[in-house]
Short mmCIF file of C-alpha atoms and ligand atoms in Angstrom, two decimals:
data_model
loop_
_atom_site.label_atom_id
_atom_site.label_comp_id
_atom_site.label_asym_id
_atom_site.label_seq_id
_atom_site.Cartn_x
_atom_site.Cartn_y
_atom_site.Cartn_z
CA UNK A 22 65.54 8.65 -34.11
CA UNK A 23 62.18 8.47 -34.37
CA UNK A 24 61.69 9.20 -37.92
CA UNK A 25 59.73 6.55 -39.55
CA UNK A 26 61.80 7.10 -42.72
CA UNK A 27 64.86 5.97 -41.29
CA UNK A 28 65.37 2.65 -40.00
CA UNK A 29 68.03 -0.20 -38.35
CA UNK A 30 70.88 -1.07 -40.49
CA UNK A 31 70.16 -5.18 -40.63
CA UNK A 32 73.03 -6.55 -42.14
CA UNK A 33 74.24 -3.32 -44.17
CA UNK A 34 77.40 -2.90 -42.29
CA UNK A 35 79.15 -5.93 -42.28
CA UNK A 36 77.82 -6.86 -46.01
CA UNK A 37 79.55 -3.28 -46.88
CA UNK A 38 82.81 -4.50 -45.50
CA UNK A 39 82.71 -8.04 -47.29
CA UNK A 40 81.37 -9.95 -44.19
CA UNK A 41 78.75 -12.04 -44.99
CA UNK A 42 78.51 -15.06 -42.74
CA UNK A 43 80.10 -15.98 -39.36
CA UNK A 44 79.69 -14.85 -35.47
CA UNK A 45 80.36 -11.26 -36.18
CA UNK A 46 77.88 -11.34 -38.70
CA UNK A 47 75.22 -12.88 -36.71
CA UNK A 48 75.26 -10.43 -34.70
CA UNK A 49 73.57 -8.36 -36.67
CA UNK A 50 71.32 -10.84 -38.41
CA UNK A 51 70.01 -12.07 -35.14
CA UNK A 52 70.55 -8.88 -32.51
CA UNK A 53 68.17 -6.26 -31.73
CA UNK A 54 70.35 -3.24 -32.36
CA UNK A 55 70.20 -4.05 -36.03
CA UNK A 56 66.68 -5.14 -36.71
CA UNK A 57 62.99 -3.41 -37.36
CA UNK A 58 59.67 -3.72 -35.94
CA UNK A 59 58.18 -6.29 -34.61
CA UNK A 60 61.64 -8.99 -34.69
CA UNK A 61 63.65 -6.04 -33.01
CA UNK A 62 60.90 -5.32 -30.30
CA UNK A 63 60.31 -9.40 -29.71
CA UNK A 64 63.99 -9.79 -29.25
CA UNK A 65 64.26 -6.64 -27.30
CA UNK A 66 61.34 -6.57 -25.02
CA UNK A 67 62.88 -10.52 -22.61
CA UNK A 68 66.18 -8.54 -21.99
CA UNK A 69 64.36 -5.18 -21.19
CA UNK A 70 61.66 -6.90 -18.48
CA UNK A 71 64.56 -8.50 -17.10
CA UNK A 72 66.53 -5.34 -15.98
CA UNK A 73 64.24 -4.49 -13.18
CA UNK A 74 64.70 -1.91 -10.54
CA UNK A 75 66.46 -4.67 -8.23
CA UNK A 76 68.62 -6.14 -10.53
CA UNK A 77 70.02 -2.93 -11.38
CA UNK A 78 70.08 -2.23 -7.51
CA UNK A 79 72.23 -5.32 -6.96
CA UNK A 80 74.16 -4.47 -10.16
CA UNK A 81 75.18 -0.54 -8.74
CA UNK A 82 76.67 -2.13 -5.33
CA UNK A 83 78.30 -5.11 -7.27
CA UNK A 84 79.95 -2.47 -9.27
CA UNK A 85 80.85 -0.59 -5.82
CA UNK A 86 82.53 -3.42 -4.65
CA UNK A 87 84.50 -4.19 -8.04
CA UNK A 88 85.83 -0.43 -8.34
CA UNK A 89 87.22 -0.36 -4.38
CA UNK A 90 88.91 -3.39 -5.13
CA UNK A 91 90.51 -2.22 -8.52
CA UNK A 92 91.52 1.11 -6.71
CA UNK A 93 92.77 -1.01 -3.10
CA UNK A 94 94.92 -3.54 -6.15
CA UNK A 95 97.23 -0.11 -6.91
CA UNK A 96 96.46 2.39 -3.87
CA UNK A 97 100.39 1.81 -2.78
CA UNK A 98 101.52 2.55 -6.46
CA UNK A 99 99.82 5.88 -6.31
CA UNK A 100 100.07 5.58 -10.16
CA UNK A 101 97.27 3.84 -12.62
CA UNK A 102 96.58 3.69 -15.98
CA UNK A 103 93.04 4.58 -15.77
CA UNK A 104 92.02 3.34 -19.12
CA UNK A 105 93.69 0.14 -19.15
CA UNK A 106 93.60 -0.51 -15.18
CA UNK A 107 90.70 0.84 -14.24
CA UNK A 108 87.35 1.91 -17.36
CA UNK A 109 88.44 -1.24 -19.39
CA UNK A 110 88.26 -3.82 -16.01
CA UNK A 111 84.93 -2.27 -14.69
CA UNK A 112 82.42 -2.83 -16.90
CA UNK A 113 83.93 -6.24 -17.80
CA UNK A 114 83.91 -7.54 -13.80
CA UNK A 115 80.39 -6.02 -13.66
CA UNK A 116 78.77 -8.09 -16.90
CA UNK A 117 80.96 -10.84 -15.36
CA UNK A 118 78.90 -10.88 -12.59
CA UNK A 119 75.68 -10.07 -14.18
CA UNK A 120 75.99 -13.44 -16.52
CA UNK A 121 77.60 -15.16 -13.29
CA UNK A 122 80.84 -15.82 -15.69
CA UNK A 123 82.43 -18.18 -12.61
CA UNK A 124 85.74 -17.00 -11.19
CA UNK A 125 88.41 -19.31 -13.37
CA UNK A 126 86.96 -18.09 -16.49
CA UNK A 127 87.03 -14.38 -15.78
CA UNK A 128 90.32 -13.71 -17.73
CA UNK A 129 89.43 -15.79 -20.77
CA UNK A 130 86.13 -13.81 -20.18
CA UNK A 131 88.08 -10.44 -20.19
CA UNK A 132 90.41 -11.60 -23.27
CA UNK A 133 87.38 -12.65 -25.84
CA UNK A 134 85.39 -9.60 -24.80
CA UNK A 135 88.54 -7.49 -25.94
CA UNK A 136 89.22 -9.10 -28.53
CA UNK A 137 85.67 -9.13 -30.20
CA UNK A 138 84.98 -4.92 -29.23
CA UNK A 139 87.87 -4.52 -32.06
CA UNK A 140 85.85 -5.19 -35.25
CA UNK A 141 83.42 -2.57 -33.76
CA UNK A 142 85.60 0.39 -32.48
CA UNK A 143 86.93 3.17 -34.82
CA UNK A 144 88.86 1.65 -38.09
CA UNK A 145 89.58 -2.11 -36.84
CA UNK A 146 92.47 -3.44 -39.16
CA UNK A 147 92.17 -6.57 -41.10
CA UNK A 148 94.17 -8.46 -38.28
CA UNK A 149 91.85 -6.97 -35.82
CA UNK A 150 89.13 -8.49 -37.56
CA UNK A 151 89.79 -12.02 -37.62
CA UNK A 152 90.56 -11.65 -33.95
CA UNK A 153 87.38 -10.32 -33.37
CA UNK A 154 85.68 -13.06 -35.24
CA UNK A 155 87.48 -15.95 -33.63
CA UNK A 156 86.85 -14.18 -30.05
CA UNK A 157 82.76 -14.04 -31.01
CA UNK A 158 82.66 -17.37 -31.89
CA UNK A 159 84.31 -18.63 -28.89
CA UNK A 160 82.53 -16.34 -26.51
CA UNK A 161 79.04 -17.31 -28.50
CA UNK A 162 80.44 -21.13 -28.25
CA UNK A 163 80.96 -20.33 -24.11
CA UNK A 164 77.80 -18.61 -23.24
CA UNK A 165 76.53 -21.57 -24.42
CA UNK A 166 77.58 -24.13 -22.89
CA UNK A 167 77.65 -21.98 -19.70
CA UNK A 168 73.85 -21.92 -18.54
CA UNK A 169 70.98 -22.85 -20.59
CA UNK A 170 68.50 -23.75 -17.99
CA UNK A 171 67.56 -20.58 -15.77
CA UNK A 172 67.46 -23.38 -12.76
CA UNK A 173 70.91 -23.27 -13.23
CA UNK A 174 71.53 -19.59 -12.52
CA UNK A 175 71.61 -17.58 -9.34
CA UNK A 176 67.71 -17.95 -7.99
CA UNK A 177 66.38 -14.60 -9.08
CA UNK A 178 69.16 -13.08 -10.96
CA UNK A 179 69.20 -11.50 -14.00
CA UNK A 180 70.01 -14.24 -16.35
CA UNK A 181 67.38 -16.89 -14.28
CA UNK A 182 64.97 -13.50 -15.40
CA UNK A 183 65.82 -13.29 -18.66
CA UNK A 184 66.40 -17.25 -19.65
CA UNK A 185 62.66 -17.60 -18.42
CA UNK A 186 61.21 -14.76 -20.52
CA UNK A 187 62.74 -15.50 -23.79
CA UNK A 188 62.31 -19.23 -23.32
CA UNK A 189 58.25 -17.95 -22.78
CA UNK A 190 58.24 -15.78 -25.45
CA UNK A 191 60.06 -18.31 -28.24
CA UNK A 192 63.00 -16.94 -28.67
CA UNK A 193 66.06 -19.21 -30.28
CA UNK A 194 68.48 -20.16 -28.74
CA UNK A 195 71.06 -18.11 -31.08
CA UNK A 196 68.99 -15.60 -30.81
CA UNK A 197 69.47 -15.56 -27.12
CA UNK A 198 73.29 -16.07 -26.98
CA UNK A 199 73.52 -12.53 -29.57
CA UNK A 200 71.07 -10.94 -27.40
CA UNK A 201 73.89 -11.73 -24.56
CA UNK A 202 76.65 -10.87 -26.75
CA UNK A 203 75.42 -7.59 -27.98
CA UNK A 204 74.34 -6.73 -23.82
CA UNK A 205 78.31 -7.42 -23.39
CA UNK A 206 78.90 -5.29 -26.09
CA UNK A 207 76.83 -2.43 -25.38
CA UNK A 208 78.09 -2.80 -22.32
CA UNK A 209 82.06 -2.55 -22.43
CA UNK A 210 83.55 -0.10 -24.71
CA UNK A 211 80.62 2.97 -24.18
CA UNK A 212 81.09 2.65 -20.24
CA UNK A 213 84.94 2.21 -20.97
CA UNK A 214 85.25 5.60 -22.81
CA UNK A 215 83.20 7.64 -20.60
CA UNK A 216 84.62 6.74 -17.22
CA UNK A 217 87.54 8.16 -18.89
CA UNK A 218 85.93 10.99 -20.43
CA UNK A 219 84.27 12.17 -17.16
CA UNK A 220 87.54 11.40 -14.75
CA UNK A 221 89.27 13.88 -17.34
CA UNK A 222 87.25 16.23 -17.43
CA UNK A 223 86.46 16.78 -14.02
CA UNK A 224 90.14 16.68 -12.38
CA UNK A 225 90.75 18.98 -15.40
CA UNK A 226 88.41 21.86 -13.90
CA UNK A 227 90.46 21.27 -10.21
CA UNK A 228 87.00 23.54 -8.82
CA UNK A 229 84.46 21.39 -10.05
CA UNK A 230 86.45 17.93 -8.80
CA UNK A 231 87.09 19.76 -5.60
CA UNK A 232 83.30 20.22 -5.10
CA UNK A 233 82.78 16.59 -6.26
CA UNK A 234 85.17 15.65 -3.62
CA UNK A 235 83.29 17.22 -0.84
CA UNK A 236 79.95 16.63 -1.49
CA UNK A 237 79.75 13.39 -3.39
CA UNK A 238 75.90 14.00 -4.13
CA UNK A 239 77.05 15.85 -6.93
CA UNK A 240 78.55 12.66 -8.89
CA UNK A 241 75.62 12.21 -11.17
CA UNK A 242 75.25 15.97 -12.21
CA UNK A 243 79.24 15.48 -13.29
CA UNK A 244 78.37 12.22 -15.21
CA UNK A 245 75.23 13.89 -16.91
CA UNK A 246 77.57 16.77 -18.21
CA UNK A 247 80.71 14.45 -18.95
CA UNK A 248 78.01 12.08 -21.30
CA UNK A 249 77.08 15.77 -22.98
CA UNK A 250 80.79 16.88 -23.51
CA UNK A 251 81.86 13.88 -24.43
CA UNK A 252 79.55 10.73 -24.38
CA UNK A 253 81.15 7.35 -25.70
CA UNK A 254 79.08 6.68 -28.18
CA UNK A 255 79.01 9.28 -30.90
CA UNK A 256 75.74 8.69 -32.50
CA UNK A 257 73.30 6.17 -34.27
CA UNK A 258 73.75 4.62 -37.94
CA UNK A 259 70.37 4.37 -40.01
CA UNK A 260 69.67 3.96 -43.36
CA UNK A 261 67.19 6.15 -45.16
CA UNK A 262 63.63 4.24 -46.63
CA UNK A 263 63.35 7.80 -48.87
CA UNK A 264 64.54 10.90 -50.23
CA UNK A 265 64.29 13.10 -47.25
CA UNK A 266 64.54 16.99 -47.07
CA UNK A 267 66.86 19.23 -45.10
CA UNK A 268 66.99 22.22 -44.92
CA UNK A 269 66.99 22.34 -49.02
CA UNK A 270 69.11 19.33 -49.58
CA UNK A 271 68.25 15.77 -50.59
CA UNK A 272 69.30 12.68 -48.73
CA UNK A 273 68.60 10.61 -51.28
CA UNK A 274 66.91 6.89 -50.56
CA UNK A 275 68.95 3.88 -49.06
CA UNK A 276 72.05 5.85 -48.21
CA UNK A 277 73.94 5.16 -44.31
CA UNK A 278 73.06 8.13 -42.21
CA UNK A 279 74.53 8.80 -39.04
CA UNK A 280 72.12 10.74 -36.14
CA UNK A 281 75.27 12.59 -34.13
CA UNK A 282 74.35 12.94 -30.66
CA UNK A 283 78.08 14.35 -30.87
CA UNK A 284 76.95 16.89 -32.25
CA UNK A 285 73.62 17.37 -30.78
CA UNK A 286 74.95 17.28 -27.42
CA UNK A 287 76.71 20.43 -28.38
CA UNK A 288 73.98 22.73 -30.07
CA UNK A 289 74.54 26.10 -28.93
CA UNK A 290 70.89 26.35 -29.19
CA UNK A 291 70.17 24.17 -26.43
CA UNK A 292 73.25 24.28 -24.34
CA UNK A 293 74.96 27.80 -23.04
CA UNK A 294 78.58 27.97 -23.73
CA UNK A 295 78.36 24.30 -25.30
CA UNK A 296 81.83 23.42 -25.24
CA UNK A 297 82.48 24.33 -21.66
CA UNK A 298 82.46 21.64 -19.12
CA UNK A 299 79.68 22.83 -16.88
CA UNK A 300 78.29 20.04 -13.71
CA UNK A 301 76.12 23.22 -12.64
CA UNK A 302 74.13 23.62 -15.81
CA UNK A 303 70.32 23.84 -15.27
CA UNK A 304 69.47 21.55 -18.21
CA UNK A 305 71.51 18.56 -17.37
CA UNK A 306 68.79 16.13 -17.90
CA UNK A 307 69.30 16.57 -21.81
CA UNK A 308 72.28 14.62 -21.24
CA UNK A 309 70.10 11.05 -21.53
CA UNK A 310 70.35 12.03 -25.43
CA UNK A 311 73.96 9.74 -25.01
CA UNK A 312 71.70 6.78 -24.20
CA UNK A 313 69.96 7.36 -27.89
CA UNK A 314 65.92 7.59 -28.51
CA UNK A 315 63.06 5.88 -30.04
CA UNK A 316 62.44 2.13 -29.90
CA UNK A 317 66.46 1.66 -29.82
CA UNK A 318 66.92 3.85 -26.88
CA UNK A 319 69.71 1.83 -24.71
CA UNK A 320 68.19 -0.86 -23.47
CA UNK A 321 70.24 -1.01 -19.95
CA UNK A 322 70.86 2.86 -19.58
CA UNK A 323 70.24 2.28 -15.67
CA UNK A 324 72.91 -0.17 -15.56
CA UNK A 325 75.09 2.71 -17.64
CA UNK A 326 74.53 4.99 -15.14
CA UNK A 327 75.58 2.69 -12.25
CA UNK A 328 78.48 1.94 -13.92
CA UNK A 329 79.76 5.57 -14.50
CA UNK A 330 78.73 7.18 -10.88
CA UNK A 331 79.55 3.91 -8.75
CA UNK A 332 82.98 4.45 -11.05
CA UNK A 333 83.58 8.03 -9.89
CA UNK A 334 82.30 8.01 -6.47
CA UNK A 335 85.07 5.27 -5.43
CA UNK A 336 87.97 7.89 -7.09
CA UNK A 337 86.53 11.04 -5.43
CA UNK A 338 86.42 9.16 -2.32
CA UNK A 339 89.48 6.97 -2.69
CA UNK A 340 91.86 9.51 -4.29
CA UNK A 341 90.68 13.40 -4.35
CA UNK A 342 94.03 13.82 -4.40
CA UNK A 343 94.40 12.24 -8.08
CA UNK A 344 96.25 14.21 -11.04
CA UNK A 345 96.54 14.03 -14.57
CA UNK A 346 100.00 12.77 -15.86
CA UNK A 347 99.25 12.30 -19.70
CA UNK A 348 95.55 13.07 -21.15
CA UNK A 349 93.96 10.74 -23.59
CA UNK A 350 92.98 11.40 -27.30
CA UNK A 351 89.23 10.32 -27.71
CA UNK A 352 88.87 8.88 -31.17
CA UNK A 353 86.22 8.60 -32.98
CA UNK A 354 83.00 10.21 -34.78
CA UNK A 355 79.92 7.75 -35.53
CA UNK A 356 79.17 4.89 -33.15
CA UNK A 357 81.32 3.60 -30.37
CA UNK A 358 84.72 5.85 -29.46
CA UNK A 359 87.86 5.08 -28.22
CA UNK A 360 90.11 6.61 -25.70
CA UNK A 361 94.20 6.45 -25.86
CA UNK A 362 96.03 5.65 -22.19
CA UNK A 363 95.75 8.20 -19.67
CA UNK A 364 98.24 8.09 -16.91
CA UNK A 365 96.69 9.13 -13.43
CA UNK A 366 98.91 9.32 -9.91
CA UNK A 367 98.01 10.08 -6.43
CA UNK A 368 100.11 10.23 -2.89
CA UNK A 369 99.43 7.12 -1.50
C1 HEM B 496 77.82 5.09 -20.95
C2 HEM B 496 76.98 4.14 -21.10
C3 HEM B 496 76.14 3.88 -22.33
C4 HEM B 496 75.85 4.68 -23.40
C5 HEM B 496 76.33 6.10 -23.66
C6 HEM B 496 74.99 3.90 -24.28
C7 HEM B 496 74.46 4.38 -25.46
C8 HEM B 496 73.58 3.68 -26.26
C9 HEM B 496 72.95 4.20 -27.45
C10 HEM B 496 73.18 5.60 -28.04
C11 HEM B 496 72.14 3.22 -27.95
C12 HEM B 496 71.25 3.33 -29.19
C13 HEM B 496 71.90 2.70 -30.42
C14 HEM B 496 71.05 2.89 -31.67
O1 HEM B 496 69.96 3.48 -31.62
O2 HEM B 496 71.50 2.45 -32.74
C15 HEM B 496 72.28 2.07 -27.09
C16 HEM B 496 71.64 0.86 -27.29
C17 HEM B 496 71.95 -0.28 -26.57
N1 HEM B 496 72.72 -0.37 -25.44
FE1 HEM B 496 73.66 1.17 -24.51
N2 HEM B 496 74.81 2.67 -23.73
C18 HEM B 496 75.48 2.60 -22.54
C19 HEM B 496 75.53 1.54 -21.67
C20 HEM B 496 75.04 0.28 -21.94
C21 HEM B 496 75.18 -0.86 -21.08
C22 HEM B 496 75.85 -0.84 -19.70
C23 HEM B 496 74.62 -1.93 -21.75
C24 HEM B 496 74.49 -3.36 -21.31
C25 HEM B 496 74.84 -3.86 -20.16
C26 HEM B 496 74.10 -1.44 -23.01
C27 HEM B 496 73.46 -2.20 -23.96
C28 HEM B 496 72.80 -1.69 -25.06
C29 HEM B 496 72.02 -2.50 -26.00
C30 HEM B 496 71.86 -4.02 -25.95
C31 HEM B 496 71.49 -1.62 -26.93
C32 HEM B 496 70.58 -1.96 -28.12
C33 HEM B 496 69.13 -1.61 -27.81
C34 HEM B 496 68.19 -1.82 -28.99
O3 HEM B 496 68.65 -1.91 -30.13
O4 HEM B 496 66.97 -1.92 -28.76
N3 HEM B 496 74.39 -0.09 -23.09
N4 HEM B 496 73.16 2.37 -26.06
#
């Protein structure tokens, strides 16, 4: 990821699929996750000041809160779909709160956001597509008109932060609305897929959840391993500057190459018995290679982290007693995946 003959994808990927204007385009012409050098480190470096320690403090018990009340809304069911009632809602609420989306517009909040993650999850359909590019545009058109003057915002929050430092460092305004969009991006669909992932995987080893259950200090060694086995985003899409050897074989010049921390994550010469499910492994820290490297290295991977532990320390200490009723199909093998339902009861 660090190879300097490799770099962002600009506007590649959408030109490749015939989109070559519109909302879902500009997010790549004017996000950070696309560009180079010095644009990409000027749009990136506002948003990354802004996540400081406290913020992402304040974020991790926010996202308490949120999860005790989604698991308090279907206790008395004692049944849940955890995908759709549970990893899809959390990371939603909690950027809901971090861009202080007000109450009433939560669900419209909740809709676009859906809507707009289709273009960029596994094989979107044509359909999906437009959706996704009328749901940018009207979340780009919201954000907007929502706060533009950090005097506005929540004295000392996260967007007051951030409003301040790109308005000081020159940013445009579009260029500040993608830089939210692509935070709400990068935040929804990775978190979504791996509070699945790791709820799976743990009740699925009934030992490991039952030690999870009784001492809950052990939550972020089970995320670490559950973003190794199977970490929601697959890998990183470059494009190659020039013909580069491996191993023998020529990658030729300006060809798509994907980096698979999929794979990575699962190299038998770095990880014992790889494709076990392991929360006692002695390398765990390895893990953070889910969060990506070099200058692109996720930007809020504190706020990732949050997400995923506050997520699984309200189930181990709301419901030890959950089972698995139907497991999920992750989909998926370059950028963001995708989970299928997965049906979860309990005795209430
Ligand atoms: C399970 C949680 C997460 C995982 C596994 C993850 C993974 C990644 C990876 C692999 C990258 C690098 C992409 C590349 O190099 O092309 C990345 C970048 C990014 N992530 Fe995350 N992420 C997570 C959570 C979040 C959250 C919660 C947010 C926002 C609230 C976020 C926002 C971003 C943004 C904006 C970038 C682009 C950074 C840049 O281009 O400089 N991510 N993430």
């Amino acid at each position: 990821m660090r190879d300097p003959r490799l770099q962002a994808t600009e506007t590649v990927m959408p030109t490749q699929v015939g989109i070559t204007q519109g909302a879902l385009f500009d997010i790549f012409q004017h996000g950070m996750l696309t560009e180079n050098g010095d644009v990409h480190t000027r749009r990136r470096s506002s948003l990354s000041r802004a996540l400081v320690h406290q913020i992402a403090e304040e974020f991790r018990q926010q996202v308490r809160r949120s999860a005790w009340t989604l698991i308090s809304e279907c206790y008395d069911r004692g049944c849940l779909d955890l995908t759709s009632g549970y990893a899809a809602k959390l990371p939603i609420l909690a950027l809901a709160n971090l861009l202080e989306i007000p109450k009433a517009d939560v669900s419209s909040f909740i809709r676009d956001v859906h809507d707009m993650n289709e273009f960029f999850r596994p094989a979107p359909t044509e359909e999906a597509v437009r959706y996704a590019e009328h749901a940018a545009l009207r979340l780009r058109t919201y954000l907007d008109g929502h706060k533009e003057n950090p005097k506005a915002c929540r004295p000392g929050s996260f967007l007051s932060r951030y409003l301040t430092l790109a308005q000081e460092d020159g940013l445009m305004r579009l260029e500040v609305l993608v830089q939210i969009v692509q935070l709400i991006i990068g935040g929804t669909e990775s978190v979504r897929t791996s509070l699945v992932a790791q709820t799976v995987h743990l009740v699925s080893e009934p030992d490991q959840w039952s030690a999870v259950c009784s001492d809950p200090t052990l939550v972020p060694n089970a995320v670490a391993e559950a973003l190794r086995y199977e970490p929601g985003i697959a890998g990183v899409v470059r494009i190659s500057l020039d013909d580069i050897d491996i191993d023998g074989w020529t990658l030729p010049a300006g060809q798509l190459v994907l980096l698979s921390t999929l794979s990575a994550l699962r190299d038998e010469r770095v990880f014992d018995r790889p494709d076990v499910f392991d929360i006692s492994r002695p390398n765990l820290q390895l893990a953070q290679l889910a969060f990506g490297g070099g200058a692109h290295r996720c930007v809020a991977d504190a706020l990732g982290r949050a997400e995923l532990e506050e997520g699984l320390t309200a189930l181990v200490e709301r419901l030890p007693q959950l089972r698995l009723d139907s497991a999920p199909a992750f989909q998926g093998h370059h950028f963001v995946r995708k989970t299928t339902g997965c049906q979860v009861r309990w005795q209430p």
